PDB file of C-alpha atoms in Angstrom:
ATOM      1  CA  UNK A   5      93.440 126.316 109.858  1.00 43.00           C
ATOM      2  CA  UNK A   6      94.969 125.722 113.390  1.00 42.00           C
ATOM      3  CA  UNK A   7      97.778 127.867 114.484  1.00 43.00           C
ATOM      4  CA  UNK A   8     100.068 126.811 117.291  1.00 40.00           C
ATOM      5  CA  UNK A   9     102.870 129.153 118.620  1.00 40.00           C
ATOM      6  CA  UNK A  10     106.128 126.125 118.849  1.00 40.00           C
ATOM      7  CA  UNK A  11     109.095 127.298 121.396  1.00 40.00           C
ATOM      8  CA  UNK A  12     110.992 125.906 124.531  1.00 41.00           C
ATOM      9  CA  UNK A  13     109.543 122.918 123.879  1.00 41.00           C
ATOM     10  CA  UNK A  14     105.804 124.114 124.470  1.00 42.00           C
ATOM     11  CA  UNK A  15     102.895 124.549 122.229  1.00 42.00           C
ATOM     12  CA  UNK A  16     100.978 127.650 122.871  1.00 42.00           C
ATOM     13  CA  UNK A  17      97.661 128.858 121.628  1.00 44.00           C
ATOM     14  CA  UNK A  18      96.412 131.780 123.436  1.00 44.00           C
ATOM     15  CA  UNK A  19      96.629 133.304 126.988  1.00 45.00           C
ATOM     16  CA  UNK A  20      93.514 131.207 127.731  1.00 43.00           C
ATOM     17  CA  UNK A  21      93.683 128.151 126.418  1.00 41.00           C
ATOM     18  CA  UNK A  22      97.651 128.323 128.297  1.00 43.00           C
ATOM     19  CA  UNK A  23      95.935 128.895 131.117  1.00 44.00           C
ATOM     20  CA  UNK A  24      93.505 125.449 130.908  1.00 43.00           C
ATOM     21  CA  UNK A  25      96.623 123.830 129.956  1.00 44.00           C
ATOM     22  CA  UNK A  26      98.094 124.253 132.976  1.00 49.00           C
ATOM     23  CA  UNK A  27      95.175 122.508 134.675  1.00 50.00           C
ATOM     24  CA  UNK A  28      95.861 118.555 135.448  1.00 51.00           C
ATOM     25  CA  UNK A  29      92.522 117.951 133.146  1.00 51.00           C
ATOM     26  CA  UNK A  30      94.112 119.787 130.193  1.00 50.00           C
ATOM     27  CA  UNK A  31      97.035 118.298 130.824  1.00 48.00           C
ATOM     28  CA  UNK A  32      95.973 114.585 130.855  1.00 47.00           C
ATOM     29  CA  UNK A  33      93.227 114.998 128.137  1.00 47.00           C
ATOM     30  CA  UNK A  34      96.093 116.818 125.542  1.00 50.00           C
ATOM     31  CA  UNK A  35      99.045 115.182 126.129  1.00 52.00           C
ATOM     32  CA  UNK A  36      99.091 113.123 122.740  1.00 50.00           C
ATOM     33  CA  UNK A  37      97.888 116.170 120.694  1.00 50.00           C
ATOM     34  CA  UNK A  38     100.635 118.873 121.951  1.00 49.00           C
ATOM     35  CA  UNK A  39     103.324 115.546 121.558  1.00 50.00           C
ATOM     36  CA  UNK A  40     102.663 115.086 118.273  1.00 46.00           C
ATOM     37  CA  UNK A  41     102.781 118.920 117.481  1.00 47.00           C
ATOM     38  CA  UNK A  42     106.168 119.281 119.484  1.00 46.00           C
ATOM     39  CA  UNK A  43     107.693 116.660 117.317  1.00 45.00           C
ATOM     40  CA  UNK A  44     107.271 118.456 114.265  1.00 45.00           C
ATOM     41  CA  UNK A  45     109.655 120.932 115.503  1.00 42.00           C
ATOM     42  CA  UNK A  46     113.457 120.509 114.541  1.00 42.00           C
ATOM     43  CA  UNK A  47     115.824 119.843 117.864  1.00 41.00           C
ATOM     44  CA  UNK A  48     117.598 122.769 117.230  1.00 42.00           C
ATOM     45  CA  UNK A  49     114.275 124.980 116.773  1.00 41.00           C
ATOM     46  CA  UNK A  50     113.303 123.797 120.010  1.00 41.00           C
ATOM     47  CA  UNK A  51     116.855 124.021 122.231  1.00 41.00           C
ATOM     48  CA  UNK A  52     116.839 127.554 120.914  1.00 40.00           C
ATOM     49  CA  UNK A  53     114.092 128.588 123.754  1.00 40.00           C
ATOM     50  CA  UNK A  54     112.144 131.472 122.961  1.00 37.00           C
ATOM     51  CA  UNK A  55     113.577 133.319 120.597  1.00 37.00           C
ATOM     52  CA  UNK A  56     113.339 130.083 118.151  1.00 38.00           C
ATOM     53  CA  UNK A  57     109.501 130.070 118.593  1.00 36.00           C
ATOM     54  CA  UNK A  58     107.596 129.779 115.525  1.00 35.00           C
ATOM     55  CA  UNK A  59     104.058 129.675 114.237  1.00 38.00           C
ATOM     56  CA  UNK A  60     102.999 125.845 112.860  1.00 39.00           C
ATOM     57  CA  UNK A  61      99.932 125.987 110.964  1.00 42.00           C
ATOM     58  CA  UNK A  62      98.256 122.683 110.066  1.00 40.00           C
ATOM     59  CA  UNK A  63      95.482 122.132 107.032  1.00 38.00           C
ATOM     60  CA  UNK A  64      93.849 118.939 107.623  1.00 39.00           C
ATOM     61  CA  UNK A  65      92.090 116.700 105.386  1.00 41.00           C
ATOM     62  CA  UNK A  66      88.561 117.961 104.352  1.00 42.00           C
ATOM     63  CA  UNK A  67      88.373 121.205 105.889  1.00 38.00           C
ATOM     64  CA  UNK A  68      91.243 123.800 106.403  1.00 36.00           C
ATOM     65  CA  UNK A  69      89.347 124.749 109.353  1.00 37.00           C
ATOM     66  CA  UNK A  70      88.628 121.252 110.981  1.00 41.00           C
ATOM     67  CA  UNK A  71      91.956 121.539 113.276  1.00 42.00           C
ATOM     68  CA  UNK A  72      91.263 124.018 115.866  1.00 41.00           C
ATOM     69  CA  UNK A  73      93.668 124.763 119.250  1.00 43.00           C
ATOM     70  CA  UNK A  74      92.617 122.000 121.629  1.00 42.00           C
ATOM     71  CA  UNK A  75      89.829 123.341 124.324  1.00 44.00           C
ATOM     72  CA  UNK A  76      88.191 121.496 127.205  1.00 46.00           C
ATOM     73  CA  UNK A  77      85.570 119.012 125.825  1.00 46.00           C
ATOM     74  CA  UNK A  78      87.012 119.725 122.495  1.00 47.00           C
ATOM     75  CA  UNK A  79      89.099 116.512 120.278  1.00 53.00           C
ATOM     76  CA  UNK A  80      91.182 118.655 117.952  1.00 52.00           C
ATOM     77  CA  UNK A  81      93.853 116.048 116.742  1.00 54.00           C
ATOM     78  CA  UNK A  82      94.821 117.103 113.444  1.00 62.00           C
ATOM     79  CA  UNK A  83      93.160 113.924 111.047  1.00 63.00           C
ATOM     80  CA  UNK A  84      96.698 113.945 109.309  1.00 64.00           C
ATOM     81  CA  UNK A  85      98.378 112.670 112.046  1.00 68.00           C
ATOM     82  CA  UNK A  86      96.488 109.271 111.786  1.00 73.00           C
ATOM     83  CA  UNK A  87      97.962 109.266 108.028  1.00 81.00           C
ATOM     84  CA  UNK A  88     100.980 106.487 107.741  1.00 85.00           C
ATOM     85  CA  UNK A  89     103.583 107.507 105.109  1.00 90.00           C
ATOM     86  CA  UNK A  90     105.580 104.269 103.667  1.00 90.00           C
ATOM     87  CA  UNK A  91     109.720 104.900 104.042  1.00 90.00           C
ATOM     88  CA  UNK A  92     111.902 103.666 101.749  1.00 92.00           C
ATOM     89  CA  UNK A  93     115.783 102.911 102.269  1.00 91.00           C
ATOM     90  CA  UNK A  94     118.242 104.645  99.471  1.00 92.00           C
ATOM     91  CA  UNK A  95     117.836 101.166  97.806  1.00 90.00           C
ATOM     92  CA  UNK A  96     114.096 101.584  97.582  1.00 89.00           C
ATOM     93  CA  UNK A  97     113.687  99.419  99.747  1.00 87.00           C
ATOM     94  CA  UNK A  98     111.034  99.349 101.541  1.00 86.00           C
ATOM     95  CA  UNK A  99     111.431  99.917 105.337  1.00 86.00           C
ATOM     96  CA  UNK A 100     108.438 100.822 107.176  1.00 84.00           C
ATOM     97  CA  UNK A 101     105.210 102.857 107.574  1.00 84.00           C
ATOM     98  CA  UNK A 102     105.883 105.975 109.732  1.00 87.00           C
ATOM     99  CA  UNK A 103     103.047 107.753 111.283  1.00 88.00           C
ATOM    100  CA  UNK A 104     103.008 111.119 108.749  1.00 87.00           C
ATOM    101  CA  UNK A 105     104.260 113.836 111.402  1.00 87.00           C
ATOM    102  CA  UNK A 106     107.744 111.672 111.727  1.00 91.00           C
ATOM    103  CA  UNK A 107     107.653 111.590 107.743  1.00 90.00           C
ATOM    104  CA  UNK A 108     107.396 115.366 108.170  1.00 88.00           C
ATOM    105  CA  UNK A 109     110.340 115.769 110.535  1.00 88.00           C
ATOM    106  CA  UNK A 110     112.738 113.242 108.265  1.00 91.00           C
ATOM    107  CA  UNK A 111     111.780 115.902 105.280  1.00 89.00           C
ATOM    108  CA  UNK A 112     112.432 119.005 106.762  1.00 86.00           C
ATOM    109  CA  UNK A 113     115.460 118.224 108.726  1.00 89.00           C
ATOM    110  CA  UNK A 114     116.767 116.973 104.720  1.00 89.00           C
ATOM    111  CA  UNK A 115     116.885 113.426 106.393  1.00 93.00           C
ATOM    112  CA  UNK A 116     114.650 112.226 102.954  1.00 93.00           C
ATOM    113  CA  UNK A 117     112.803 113.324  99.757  1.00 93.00           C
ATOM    114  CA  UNK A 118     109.711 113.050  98.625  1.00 90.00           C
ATOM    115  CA  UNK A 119     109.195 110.037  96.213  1.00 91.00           C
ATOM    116  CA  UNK A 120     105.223 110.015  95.607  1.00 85.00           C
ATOM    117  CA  UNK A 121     102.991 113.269  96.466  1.00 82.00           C
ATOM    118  CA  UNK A 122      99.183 112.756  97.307  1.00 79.00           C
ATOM    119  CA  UNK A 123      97.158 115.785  95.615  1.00 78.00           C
ATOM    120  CA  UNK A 124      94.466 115.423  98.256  1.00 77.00           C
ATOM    121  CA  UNK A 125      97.023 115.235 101.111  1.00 76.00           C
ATOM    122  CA  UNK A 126      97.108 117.891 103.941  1.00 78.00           C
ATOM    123  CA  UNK A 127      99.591 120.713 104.198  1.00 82.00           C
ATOM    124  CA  UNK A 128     102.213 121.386 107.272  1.00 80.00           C
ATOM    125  CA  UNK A 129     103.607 124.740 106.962  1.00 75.00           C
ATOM    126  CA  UNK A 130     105.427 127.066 109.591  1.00 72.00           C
ATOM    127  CA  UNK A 131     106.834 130.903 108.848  1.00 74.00           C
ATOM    128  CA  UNK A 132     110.295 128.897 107.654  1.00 77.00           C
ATOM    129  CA  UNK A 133     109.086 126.234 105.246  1.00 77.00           C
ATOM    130  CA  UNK A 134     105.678 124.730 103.883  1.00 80.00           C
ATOM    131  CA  UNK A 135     105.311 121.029 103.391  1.00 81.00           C
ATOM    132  CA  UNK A 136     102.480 118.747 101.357  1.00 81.00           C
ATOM    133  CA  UNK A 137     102.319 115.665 103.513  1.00 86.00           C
ATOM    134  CA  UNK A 138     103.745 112.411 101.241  1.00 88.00           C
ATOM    135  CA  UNK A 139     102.513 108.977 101.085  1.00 89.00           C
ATOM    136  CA  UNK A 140     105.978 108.032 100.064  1.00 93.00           C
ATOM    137  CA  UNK A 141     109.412 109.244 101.143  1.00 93.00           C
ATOM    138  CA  UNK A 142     112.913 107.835 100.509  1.00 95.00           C
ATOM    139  CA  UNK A 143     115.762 108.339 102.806  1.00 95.00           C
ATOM    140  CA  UNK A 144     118.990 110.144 101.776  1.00 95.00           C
ATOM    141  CA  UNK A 145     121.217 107.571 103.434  1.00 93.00           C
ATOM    142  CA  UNK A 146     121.357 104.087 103.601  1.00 92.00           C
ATOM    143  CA  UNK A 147     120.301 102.626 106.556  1.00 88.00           C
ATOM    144  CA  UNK A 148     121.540  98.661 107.257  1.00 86.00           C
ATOM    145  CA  UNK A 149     118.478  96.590 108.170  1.00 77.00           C
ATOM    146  CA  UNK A 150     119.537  93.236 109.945  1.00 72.00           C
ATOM    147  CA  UNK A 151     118.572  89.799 108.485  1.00 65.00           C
ATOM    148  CA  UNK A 152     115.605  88.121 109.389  1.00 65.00           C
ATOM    149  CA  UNK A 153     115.241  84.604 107.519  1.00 64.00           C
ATOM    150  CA  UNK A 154     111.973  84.379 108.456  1.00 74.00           C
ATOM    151  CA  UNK A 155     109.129  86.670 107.631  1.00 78.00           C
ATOM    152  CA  UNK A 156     106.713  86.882 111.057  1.00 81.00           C
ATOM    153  CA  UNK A 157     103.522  84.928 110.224  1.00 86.00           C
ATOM    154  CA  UNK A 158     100.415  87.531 111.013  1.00 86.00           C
ATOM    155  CA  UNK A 159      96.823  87.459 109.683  1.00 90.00           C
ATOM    156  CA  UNK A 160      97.900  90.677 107.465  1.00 84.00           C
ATOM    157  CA  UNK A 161     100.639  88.917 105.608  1.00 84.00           C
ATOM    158  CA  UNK A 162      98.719  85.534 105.238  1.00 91.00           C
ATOM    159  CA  UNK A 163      96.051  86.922 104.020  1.00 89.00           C
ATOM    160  CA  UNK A 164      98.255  88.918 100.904  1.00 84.00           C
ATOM    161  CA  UNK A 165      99.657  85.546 100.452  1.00 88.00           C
ATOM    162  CA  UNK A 166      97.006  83.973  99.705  1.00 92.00           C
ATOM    163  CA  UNK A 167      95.726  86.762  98.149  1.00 88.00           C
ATOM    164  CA  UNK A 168      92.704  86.886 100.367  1.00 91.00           C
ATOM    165  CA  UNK A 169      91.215  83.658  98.596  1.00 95.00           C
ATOM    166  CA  UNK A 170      90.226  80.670 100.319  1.00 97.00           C
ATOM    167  CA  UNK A 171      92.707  77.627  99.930  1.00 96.00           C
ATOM    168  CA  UNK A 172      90.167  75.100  99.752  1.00 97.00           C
ATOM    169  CA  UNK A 173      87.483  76.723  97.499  1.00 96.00           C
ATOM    170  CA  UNK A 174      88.532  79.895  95.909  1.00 95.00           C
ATOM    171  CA  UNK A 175      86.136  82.391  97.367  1.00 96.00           C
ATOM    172  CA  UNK A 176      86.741  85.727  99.479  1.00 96.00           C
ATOM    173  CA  UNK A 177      88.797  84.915 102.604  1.00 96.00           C
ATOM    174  CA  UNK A 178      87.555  85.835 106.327  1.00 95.00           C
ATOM    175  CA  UNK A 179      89.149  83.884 108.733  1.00 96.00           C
ATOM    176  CA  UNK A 180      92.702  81.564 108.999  1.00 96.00           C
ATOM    177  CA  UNK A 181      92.017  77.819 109.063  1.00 97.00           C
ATOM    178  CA  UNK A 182      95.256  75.191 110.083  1.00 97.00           C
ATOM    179  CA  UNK A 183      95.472  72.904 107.868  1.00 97.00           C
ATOM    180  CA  UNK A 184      96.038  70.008 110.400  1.00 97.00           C
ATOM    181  CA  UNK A 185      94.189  71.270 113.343  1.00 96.00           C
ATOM    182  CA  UNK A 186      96.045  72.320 116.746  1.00 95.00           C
ATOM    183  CA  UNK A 187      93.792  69.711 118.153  1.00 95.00           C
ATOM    184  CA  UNK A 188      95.899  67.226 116.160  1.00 94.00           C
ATOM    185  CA  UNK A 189      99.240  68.285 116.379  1.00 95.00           C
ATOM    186  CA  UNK A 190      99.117  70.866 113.834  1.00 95.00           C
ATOM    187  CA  UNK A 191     101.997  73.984 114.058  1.00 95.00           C
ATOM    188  CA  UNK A 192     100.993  77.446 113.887  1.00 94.00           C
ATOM    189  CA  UNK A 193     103.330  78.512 110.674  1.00 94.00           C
ATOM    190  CA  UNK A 194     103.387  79.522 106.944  1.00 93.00           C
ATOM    191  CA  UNK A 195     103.048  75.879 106.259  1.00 94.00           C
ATOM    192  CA  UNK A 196     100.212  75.029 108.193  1.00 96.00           C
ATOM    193  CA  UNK A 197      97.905  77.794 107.910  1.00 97.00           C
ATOM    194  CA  UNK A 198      95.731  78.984 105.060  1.00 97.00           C
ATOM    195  CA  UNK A 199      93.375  82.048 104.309  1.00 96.00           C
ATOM    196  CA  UNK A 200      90.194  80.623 104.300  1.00 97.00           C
ATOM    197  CA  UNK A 201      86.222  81.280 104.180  1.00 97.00           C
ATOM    198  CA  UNK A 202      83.727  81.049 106.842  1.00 96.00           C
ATOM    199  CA  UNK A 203      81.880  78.349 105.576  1.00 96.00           C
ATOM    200  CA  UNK A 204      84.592  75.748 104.803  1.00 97.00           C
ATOM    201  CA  UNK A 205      86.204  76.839 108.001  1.00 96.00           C
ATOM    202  CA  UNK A 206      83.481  75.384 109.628  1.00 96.00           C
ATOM    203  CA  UNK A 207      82.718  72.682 107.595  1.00 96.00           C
ATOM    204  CA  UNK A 208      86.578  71.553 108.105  1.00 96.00           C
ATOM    205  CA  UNK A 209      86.379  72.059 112.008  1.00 94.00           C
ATOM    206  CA  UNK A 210      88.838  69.703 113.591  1.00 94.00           C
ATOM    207  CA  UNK A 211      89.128  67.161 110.178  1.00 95.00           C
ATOM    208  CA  UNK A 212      92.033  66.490 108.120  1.00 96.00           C
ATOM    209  CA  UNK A 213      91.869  67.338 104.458  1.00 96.00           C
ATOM    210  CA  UNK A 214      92.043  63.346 103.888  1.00 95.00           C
ATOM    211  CA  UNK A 215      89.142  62.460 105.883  1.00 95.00           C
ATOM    212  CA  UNK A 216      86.626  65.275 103.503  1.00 95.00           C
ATOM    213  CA  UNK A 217      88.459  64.908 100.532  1.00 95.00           C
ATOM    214  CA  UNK A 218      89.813  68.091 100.151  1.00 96.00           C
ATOM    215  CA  UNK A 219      92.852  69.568  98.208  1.00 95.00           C
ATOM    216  CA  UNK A 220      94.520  72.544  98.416  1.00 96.00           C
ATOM    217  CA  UNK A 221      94.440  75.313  95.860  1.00 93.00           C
ATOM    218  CA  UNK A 222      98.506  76.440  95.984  1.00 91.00           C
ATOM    219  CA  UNK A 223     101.494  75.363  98.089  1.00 91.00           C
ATOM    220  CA  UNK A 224     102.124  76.755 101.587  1.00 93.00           C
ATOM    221  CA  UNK A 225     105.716  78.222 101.350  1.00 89.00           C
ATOM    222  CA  UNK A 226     106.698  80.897 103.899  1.00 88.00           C
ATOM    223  CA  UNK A 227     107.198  84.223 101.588  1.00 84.00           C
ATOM    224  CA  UNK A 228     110.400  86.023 101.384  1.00 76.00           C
ATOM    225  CA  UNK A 229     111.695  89.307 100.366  1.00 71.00           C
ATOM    226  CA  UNK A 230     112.068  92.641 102.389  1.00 67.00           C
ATOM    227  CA  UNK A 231     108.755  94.150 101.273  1.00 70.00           C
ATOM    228  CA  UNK A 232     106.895  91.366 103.776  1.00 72.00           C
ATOM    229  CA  UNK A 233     108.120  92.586 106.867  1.00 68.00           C
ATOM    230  CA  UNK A 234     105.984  95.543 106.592  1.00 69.00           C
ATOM    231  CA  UNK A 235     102.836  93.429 104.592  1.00 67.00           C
ATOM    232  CA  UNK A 236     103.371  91.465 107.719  1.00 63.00           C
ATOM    233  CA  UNK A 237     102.875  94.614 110.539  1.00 62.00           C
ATOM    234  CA  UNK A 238     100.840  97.124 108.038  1.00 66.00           C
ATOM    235  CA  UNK A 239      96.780  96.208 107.450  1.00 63.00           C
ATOM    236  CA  UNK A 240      96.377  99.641 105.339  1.00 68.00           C
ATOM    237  CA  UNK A 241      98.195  99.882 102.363  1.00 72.00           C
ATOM    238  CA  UNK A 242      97.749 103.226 100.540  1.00 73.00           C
ATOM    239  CA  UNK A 243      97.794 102.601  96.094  1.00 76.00           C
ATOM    240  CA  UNK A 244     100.716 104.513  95.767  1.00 79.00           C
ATOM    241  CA  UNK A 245     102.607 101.863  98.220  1.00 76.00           C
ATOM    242  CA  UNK A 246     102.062  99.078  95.207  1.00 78.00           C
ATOM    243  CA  UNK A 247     104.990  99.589  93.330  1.00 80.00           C
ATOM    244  CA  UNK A 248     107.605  99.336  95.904  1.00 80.00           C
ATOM    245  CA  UNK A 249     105.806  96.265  97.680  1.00 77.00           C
ATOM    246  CA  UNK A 250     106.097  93.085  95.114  1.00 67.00           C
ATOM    247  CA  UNK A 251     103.683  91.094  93.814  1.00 50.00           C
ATOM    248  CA  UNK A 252     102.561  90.415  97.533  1.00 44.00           C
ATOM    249  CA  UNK A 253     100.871  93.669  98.494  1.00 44.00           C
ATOM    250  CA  UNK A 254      98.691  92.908  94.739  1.00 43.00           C
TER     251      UNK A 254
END
């Protein structure tokens, strides 16, 4: 267990390791990892200067003594900051994947509630509150996202819609093949390209389906719904995510 001292918008850990901090190295080398520790701090906690300061104590995954104070040569990033936490609007809709110390912040300043709890998650607790980090949270207020009619073709979302099968022969997916190939005029869209395995990729190279006397598996229509925005910018999906991303994230 890791115990940083949170107040006028520094993280402390000792006179000596305060003292290194102050040192361009320290600076430089643990900029991200006193960031992401400052954010966890309410804004009024840390306009309150001094007097506000409070000890944050973070378990990570694993070990509860894995996170130690950052010291030269030392990487001492908490491991559950790299967790992502999947936000849903009032609706339960789903929104985004925020990195899990935001998730923490929305929480604690009673911005959301908890939806789905991890077991095996780590715990963020201070003197004033204690908190099991969620894979899951859903926001107290609405929030209006603006209309997109399109979904943003990426690898990520191709490959749920196609359900990371080949188009042309049914096996495991690797790569994305166009359909007609950019050599020959062929767009780069949802109706053009196809999840596809490394050997017919290359067998296909620069041919039209016509010419081999291929057909394709399923229709290439651009997907819709609100839960492919974030299929379409997300490459880990936690389990517990499945129910509030549609049949696409199966």
């Amino acid at each position: 267990m890791s115990c940083i001292f949170v107040g006028n918008g520094r993280a402390r850990a000792g006179n000596s390791w305060c003292t290194w901090w102050q040192s361009p190295g320290g600076r430089m080398k643990n900029r991200h990892s006193a960031r992401a520790h400052r954010q966890l701090v309410p804004t009024d906690a840390r306009s309150a200067g001094v007097s506000g300061a409070f000890a944050l104590q973070v378990i990570t995954e694993g070990s509860a003594h894995s996170a130690e104070p950052s010291f030269p040569g030392e990487n001492a990033v908490p491991l559950w900051i790299k967790r992502r936490v999947l936000l849903l609007n009032v609706t339960y809709e789903p929104l985004t994947a925020l990195p899990a110390r935001r998730a923490v912040v929305l929480m604690t300043c009673g911005k959301a509630d908890t939806v789905h709890e991890d077991p095996q998650a780590p715990v963020v607790h201070s003197e004033q509150w204690s908190v099991q980090v969620p894979s899951v949270i859903r926001l107290r207020n609405y929030v209006r996202v603006p209309y997109r009619a399109r979904v943003p073709m990426t690898r990520a979302a191709l490959m749920h819609r196609d359900r990371f099968r080949c188009a042309y022969c049914g096996a495991k997916a690797e790569t994305v093949d166009h359909v007609v190939p950019r050599s020959r005029g062929g767009e780069h869209s949802w109706e053009n390209c196809v999840a596809c395995c490394a050997p017919c990729n290359h067998r296909k190279a620069d041919k039209l389906l016509s010419e081999l006397g291929w057909t394709l598996r399923a229709s290439l229509v651009p997907p819709s719904g609100p839960h492919w925005r974030l299929l379409a910018s997300t490459k880990d999906l936690h389990p517990s995510w499945m129910p509030y991303l549609g049949e696409g994230a199966a």
